PDB file of C-alpha atoms in Angstrom:
ATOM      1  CA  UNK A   1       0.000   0.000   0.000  1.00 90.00           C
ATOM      2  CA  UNK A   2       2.890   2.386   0.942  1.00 90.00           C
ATOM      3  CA  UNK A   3       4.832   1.654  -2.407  1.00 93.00           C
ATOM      4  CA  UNK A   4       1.207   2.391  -4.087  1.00 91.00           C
ATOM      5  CA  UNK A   5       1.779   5.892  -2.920  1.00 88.00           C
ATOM      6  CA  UNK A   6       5.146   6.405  -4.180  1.00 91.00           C
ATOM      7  CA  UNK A   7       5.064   4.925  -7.406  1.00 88.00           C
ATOM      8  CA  UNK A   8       6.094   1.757  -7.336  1.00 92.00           C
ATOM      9  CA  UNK A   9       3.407  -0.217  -7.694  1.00 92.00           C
ATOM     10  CA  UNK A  10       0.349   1.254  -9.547  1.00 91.00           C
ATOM     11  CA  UNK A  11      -2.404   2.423  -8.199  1.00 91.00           C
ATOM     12  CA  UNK A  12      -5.693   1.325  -9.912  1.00 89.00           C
ATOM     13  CA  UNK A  13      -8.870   3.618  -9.364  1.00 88.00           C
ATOM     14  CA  UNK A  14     -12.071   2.030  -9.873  1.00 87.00           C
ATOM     15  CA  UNK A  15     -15.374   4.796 -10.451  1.00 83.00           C
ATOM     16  CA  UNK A  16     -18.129   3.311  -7.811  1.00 77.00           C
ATOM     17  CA  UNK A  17     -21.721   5.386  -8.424  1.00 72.00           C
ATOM     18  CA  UNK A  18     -20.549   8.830  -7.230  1.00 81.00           C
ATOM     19  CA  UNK A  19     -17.349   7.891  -5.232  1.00 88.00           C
ATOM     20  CA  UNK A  20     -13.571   6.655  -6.292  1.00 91.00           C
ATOM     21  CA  UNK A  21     -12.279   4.013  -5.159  1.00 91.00           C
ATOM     22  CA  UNK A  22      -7.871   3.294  -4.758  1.00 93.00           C
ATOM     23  CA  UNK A  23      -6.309  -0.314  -5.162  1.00 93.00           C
ATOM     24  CA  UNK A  24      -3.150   0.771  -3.027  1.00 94.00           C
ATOM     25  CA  UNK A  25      -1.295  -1.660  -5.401  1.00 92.00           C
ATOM     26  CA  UNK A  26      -3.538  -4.831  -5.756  1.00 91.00           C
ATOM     27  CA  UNK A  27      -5.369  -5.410  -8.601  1.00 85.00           C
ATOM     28  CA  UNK A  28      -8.937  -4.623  -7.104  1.00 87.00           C
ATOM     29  CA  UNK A  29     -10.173  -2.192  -4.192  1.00 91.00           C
ATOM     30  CA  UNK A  30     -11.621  -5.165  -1.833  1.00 91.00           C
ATOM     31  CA  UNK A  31      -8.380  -6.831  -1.940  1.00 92.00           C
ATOM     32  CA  UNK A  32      -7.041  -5.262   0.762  1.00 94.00           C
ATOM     33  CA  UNK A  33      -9.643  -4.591   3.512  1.00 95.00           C
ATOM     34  CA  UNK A  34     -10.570  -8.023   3.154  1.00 95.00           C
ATOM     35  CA  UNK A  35      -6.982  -8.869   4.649  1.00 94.00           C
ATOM     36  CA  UNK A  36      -7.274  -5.959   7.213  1.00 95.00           C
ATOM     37  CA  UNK A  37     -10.364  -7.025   8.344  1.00 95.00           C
ATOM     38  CA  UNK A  38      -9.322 -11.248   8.345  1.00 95.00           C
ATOM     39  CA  UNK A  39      -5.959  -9.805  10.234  1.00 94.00           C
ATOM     40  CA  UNK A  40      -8.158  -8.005  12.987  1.00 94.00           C
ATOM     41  CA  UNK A  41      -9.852 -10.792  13.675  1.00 94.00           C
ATOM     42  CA  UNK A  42      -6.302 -12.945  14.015  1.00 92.00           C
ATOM     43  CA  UNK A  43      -5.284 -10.320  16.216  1.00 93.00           C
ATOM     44  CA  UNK A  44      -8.245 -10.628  18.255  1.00 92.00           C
ATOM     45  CA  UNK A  45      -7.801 -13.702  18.744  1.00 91.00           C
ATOM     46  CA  UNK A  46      -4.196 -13.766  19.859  1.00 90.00           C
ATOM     47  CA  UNK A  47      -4.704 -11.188  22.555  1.00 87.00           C
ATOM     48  CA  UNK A  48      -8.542 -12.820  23.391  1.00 81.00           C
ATOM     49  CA  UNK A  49      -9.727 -10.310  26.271  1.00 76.00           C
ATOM     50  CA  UNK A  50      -6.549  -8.153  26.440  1.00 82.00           C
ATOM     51  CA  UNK A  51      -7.666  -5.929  24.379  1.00 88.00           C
ATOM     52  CA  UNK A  52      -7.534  -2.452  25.336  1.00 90.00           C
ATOM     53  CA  UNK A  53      -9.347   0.867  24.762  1.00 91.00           C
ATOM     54  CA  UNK A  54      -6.651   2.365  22.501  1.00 94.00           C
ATOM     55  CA  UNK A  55      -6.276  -0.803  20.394  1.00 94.00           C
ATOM     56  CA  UNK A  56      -9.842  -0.659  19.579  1.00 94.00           C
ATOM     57  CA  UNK A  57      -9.937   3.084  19.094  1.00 95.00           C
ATOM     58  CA  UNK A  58      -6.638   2.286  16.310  1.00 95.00           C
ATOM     59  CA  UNK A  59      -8.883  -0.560  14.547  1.00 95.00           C
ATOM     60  CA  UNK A  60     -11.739   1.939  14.187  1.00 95.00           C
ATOM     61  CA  UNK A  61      -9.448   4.539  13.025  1.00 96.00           C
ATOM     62  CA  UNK A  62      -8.155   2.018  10.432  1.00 95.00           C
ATOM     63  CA  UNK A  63     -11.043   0.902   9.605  1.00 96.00           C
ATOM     64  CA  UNK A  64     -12.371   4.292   8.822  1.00 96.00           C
ATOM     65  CA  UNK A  65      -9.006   5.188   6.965  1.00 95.00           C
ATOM     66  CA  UNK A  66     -10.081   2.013   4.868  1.00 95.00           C
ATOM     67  CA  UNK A  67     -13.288   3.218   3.580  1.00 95.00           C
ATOM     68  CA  UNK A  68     -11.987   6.572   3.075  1.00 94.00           C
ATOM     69  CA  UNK A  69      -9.757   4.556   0.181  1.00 93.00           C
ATOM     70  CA  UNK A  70     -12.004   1.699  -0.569  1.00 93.00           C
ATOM     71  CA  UNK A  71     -15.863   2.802  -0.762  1.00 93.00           C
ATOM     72  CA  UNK A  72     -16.049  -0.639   0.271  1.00 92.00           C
ATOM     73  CA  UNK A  73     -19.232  -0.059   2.810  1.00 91.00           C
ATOM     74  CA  UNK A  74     -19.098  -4.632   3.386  1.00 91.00           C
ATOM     75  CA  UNK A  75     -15.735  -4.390   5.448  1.00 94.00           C
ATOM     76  CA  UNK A  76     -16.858  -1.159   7.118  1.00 95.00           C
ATOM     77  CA  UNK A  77     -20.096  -2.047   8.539  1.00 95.00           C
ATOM     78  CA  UNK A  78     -18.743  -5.746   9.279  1.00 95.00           C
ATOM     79  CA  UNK A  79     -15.696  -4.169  11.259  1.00 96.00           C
ATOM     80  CA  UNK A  80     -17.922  -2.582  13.630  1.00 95.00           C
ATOM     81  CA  UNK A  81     -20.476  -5.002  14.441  1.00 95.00           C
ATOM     82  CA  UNK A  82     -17.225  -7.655  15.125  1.00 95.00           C
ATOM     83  CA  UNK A  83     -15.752  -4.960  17.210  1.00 94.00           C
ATOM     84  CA  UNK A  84     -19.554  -4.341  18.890  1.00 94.00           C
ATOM     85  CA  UNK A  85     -19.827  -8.239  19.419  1.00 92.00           C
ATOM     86  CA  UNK A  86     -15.965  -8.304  20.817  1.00 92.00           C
ATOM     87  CA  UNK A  87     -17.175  -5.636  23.791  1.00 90.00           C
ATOM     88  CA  UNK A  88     -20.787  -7.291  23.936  1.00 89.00           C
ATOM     89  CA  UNK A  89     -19.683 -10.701  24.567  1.00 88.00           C
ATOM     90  CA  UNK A  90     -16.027 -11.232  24.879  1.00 83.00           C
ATOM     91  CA  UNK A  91     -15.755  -8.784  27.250  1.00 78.00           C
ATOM     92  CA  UNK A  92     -18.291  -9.603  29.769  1.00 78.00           C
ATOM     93  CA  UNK A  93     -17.853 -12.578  31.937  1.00 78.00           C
ATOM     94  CA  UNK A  94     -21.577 -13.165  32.576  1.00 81.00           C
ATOM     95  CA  UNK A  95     -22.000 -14.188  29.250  1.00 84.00           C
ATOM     96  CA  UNK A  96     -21.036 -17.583  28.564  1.00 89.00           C
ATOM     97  CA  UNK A  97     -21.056 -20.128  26.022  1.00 91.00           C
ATOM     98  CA  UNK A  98     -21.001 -23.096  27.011  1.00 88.00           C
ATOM     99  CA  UNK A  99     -24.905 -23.900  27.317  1.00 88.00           C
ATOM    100  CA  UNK A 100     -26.588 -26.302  25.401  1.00 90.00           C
ATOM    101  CA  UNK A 101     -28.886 -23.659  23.662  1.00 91.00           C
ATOM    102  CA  UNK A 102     -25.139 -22.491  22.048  1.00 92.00           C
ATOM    103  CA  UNK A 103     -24.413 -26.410  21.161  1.00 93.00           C
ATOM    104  CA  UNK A 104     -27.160 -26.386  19.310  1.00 94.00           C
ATOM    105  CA  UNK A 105     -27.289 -23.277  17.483  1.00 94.00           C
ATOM    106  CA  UNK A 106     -23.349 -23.984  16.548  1.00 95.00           C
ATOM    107  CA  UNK A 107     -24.866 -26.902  14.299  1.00 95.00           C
ATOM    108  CA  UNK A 108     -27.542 -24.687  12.821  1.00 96.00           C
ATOM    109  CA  UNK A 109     -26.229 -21.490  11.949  1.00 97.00           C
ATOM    110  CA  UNK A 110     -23.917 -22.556   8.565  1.00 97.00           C
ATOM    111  CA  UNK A 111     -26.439 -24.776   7.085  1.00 97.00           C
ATOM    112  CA  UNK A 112     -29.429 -22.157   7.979  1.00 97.00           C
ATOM    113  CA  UNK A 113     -27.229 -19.106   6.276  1.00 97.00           C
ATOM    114  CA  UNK A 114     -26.894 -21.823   3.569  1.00 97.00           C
ATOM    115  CA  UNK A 115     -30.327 -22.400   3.140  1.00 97.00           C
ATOM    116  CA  UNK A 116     -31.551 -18.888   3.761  1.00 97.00           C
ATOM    117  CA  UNK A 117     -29.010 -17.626   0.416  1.00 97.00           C
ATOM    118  CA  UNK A 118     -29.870 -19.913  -1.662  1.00 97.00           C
ATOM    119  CA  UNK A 119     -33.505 -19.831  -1.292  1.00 97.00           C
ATOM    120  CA  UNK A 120     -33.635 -16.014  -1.460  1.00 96.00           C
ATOM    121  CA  UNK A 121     -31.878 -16.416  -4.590  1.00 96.00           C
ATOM    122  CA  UNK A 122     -34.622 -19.198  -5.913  1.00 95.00           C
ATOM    123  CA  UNK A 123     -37.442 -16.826  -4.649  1.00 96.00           C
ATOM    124  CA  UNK A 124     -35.813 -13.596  -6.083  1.00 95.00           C
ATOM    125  CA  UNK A 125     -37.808 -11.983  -9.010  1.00 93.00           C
ATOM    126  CA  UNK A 126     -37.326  -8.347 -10.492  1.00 91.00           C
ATOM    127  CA  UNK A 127     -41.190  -8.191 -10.200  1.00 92.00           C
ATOM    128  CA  UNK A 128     -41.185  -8.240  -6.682  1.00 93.00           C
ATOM    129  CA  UNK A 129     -40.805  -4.751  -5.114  1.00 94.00           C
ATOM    130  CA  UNK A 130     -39.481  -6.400  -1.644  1.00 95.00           C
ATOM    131  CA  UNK A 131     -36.676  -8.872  -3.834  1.00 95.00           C
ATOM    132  CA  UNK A 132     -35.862  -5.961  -6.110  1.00 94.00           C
ATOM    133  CA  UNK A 133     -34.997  -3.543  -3.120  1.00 94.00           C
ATOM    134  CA  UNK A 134     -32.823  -6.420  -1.174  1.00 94.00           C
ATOM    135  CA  UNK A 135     -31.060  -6.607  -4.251  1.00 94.00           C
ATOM    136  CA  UNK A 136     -30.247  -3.266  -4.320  1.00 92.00           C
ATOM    137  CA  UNK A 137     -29.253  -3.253  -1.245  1.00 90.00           C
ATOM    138  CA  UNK A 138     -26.922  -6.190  -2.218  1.00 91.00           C
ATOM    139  CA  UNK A 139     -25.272  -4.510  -5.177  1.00 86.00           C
ATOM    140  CA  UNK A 140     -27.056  -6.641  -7.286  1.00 90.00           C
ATOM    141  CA  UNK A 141     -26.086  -9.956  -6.142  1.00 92.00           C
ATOM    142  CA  UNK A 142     -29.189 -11.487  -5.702  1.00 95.00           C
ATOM    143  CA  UNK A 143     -30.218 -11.360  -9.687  1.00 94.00           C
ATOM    144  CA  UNK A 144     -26.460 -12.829 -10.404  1.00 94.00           C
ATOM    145  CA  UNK A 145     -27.197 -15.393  -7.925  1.00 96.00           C
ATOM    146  CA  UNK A 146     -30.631 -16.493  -9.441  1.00 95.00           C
ATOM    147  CA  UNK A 147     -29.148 -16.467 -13.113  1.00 94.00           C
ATOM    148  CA  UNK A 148     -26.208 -18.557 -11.831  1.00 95.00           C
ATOM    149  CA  UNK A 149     -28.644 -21.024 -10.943  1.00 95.00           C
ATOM    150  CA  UNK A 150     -30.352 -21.029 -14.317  1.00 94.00           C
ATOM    151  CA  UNK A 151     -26.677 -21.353 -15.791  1.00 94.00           C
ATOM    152  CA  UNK A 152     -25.418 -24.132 -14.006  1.00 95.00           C
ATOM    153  CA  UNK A 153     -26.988 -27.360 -11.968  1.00 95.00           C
ATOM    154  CA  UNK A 154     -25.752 -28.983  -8.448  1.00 95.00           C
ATOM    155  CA  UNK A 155     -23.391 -31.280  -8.524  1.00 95.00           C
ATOM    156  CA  UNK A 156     -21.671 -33.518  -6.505  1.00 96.00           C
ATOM    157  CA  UNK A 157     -18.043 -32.867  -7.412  1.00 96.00           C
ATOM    158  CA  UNK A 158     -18.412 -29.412  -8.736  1.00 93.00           C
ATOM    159  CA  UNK A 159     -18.062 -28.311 -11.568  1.00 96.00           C
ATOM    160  CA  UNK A 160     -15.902 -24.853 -13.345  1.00 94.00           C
ATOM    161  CA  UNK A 161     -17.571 -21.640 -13.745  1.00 93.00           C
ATOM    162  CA  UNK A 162     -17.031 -19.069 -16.381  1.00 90.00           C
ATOM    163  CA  UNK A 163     -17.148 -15.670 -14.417  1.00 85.00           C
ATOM    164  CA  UNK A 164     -17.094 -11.889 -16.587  1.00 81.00           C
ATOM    165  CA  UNK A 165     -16.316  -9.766 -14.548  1.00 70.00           C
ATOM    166  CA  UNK A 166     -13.071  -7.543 -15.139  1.00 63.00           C
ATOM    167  CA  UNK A 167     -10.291  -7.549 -17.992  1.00 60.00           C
ATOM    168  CA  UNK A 168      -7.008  -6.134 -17.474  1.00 58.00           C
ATOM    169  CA  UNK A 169      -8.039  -4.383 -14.562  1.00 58.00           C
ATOM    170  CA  UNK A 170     -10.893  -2.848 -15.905  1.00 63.00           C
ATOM    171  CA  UNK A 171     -14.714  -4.196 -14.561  1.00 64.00           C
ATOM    172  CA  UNK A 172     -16.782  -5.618 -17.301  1.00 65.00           C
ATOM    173  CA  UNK A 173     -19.556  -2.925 -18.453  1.00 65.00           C
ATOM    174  CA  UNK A 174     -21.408  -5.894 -20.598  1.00 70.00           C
ATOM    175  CA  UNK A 175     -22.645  -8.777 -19.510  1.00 77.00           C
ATOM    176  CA  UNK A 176     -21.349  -9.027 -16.175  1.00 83.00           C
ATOM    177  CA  UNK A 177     -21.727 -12.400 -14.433  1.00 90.00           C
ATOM    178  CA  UNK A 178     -19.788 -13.149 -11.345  1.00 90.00           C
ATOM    179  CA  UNK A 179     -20.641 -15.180  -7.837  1.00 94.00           C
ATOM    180  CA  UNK A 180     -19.853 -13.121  -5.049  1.00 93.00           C
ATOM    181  CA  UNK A 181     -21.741 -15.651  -2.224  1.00 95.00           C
ATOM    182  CA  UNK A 182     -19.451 -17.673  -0.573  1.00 95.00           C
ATOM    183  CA  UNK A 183     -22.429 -20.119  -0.412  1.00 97.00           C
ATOM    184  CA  UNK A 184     -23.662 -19.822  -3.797  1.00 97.00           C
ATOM    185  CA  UNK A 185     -20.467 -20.671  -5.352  1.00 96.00           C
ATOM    186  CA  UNK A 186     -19.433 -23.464  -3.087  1.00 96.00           C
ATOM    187  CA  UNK A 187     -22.817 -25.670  -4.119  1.00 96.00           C
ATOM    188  CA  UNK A 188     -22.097 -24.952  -7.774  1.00 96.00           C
ATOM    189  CA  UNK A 189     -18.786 -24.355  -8.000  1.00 96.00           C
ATOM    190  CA  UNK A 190     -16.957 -26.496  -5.372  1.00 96.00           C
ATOM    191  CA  UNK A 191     -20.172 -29.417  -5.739  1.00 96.00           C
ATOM    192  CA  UNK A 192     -22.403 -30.882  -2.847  1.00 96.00           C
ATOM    193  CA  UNK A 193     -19.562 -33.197  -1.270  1.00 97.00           C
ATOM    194  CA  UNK A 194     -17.190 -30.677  -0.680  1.00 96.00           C
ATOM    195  CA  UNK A 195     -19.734 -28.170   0.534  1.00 97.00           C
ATOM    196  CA  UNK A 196     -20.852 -30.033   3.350  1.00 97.00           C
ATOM    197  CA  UNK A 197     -17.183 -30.727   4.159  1.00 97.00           C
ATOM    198  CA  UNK A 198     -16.840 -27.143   4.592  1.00 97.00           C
ATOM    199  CA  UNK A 199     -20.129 -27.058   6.966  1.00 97.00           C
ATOM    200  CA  UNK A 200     -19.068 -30.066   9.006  1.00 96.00           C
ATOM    201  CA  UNK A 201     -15.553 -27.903   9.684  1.00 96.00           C
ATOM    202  CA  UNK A 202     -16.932 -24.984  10.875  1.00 97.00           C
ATOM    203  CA  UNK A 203     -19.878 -26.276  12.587  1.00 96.00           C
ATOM    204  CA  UNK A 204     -17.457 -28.371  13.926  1.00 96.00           C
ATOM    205  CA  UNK A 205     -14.867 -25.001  15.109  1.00 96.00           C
ATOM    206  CA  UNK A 206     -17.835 -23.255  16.668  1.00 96.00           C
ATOM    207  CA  UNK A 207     -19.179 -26.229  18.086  1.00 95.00           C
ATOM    208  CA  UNK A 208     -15.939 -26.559  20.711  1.00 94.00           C
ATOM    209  CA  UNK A 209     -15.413 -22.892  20.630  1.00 94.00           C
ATOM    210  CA  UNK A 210     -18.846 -22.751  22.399  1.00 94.00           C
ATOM    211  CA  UNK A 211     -17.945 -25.616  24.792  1.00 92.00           C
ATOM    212  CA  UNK A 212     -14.330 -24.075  25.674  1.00 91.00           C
ATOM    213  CA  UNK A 213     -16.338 -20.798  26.013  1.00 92.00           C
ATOM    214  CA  UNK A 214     -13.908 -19.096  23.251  1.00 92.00           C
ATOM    215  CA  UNK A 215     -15.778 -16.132  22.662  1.00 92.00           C
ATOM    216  CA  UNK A 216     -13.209 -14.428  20.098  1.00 93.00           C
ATOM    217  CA  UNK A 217     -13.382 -17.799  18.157  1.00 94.00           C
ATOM    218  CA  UNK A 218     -16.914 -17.677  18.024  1.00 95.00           C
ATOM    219  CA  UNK A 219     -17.437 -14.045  16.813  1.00 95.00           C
ATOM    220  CA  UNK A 220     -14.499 -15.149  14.092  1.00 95.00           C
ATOM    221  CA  UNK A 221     -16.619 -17.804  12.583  1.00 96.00           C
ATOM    222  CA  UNK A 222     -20.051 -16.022  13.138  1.00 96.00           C
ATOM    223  CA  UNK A 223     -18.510 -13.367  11.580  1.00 95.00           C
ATOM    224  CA  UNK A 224     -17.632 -15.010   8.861  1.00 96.00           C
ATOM    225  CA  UNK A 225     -20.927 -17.153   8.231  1.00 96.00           C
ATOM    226  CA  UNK A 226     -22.480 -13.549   7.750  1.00 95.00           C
ATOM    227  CA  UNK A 227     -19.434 -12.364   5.351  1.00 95.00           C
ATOM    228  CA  UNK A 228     -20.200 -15.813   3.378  1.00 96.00           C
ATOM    229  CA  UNK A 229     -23.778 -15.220   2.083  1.00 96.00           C
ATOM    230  CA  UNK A 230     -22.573 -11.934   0.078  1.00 93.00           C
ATOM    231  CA  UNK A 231     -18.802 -12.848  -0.436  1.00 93.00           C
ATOM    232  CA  UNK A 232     -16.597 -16.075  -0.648  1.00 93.00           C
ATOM    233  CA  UNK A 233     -13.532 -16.246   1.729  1.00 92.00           C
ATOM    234  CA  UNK A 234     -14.327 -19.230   3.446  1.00 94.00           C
ATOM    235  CA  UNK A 235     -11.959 -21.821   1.703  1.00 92.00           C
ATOM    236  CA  UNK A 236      -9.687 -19.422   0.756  1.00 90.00           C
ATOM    237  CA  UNK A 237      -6.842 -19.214   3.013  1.00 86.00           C
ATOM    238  CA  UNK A 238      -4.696 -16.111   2.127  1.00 85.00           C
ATOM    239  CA  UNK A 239      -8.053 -13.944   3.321  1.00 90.00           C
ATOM    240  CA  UNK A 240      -8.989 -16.562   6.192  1.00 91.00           C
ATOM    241  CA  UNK A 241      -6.825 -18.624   7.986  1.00 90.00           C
ATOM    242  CA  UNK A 242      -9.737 -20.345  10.327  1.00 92.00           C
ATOM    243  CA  UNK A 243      -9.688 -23.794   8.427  1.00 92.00           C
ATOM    244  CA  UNK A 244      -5.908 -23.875   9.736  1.00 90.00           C
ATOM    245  CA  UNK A 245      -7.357 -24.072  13.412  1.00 89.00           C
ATOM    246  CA  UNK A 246      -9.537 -27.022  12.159  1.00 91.00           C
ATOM    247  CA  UNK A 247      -6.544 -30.126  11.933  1.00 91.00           C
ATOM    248  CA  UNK A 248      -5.236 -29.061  15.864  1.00 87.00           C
ATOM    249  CA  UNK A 249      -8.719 -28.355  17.507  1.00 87.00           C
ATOM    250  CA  UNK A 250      -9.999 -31.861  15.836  1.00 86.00           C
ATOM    251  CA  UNK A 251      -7.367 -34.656  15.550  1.00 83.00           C
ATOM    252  CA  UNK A 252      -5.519 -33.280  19.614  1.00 74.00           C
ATOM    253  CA  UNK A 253      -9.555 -33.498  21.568  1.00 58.00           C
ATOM    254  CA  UNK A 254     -10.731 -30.379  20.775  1.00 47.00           C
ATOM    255  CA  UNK A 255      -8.516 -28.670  23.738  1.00 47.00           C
ATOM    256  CA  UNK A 256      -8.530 -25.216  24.718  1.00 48.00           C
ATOM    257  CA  UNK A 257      -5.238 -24.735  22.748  1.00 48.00           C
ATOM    258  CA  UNK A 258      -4.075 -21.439  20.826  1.00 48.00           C
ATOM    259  CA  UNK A 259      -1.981 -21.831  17.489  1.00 43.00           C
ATOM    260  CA  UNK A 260       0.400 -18.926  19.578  1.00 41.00           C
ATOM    261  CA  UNK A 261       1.163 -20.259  23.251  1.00 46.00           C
ATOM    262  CA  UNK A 262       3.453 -18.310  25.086  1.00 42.00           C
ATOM    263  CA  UNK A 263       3.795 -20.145  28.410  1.00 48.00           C
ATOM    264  CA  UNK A 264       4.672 -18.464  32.395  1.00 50.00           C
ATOM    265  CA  UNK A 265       8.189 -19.002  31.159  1.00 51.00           C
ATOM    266  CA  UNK A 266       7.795 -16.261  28.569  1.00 48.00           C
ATOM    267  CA  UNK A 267       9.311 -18.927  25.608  1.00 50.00           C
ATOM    268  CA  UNK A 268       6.906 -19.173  22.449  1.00 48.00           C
ATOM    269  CA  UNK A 269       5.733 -21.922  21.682  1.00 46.00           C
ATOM    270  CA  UNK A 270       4.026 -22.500  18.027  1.00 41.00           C
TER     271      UNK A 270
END
């Protein structure tokens, strides 16, 4: 971003409705507060309830400096309900989550954000004032997600889909046609099998987050299940590193363990 602004790497400005939006270097202007917001949530959970006031007032101001440069109003208003659910529940000690009302709902809440996008995007119709104002509200998502699903069938292994969206850095002004749900594209794209792989993990993640009463873990993977009905980060790793968590939480007992340990000692541990 810093060798955007002194020529080293090129800029690209993108025109949004009224507003312009900066690159900082990568080849699209989500690129990067995508990875500041995934890194914010990493470094929330490193430091779990140690937080303090000035660290939160520095995320907000980045997180304002972000949208200044992006437009990108997904990040912005995500940022502040994590950092909203962060004082709401990780900070107080009365709330916990270990109940069996939390088991439960850690089972429910991927498939039902599942099922919830990709009926919305059967039911959606241009006709419909109600559909046609949720789209809007989606940047037109909804009527990309309904064609996608007159393009292409389910399948069980997946299957490859051809996206137009942007050529040589430039969006397409015709016949646009890209996936931006998460979920969506998974049950085409990535097929049925592999899809409810990807449920089982994270149900799975929240699931002993809730019974180790790991609040920052939870609001990482709620957080996420909400990101994944308008955008796709959940198998990719370079934006969201939460699958990584999935190998040592499973196959060592599900153990209140941390990735970063750093033990009375004051030796790291990884």
């Amino acid at each position: 971003m810093i060798a955007s602004q002194i020529g080293i790497v090129q800029d690209y400005v993108f025109e949004r409705e009224t507003e312009i939006a900066h690159s900082m270097g990568f080849s699209y202007y989500s690129a990067y507060p995508y990875i500041l917001m995934f890194n914010m949530l990493s470094y929330m959970y490193i430091r779990k309830k140690s937080i303090t006031w000035i660290e939160i007032a520095v995320l907000l101001i980045i997180n304002q400096g972000v949208y200044h440069l992006s437009t990108l109003r997904l990040t912005y208003y995500l940022t502040f309900l994590i950092i909203i659910l962060y004082l709401l529940v990780a900070k107080m000690k009365r709330i916990r989550l270990n109940h069996k009302a939390f088991y439960v709902g850690s089972f429910l809440l991927y498939p039902l954000m599942l099922f919830i996008t990709v009926w919305s995007s059967f039911q959606y119709t241009h006709y419909n004032l109600f559909w046609r104002k949720l789209d809007d509200i989606l940047s037109g998502r909804l009527r990309l997600q309904h064609k996608a699903f007159d393009l292409y069938s389910v399948k069980l292994f997946g299957q490859y889909i051809e996206t137009n969206n942007m050529t040589n850095g430039v969006v397409a002004q015709h016949n646009y046609f890209y996936i931006d749900s998460g979920f969506i594209y998974s049950i085409l794209g990535y097929g049925i099998l592999l899809t409810f792989i990807l449920l089982f993990m994270y149900s799975f993640l929240l699931f002993k987050a809730c019974q180790h009463n790991d609040k920052v873990l939870a609001i990482w993977i709620v957080s996420l299940a909400i990101f994944t009905v308008v955008n796709n980060t959940w198998l990719n790793i370079h934006y969201n590193c939460l699958l990584l968590l999935f190998p040592q939480i499973y196959f060592k007992g599900g153990r209140n363990r941390r990735i970063f340990q750093i033990p009375k000692n004051g030796r790291k541990n990884i």
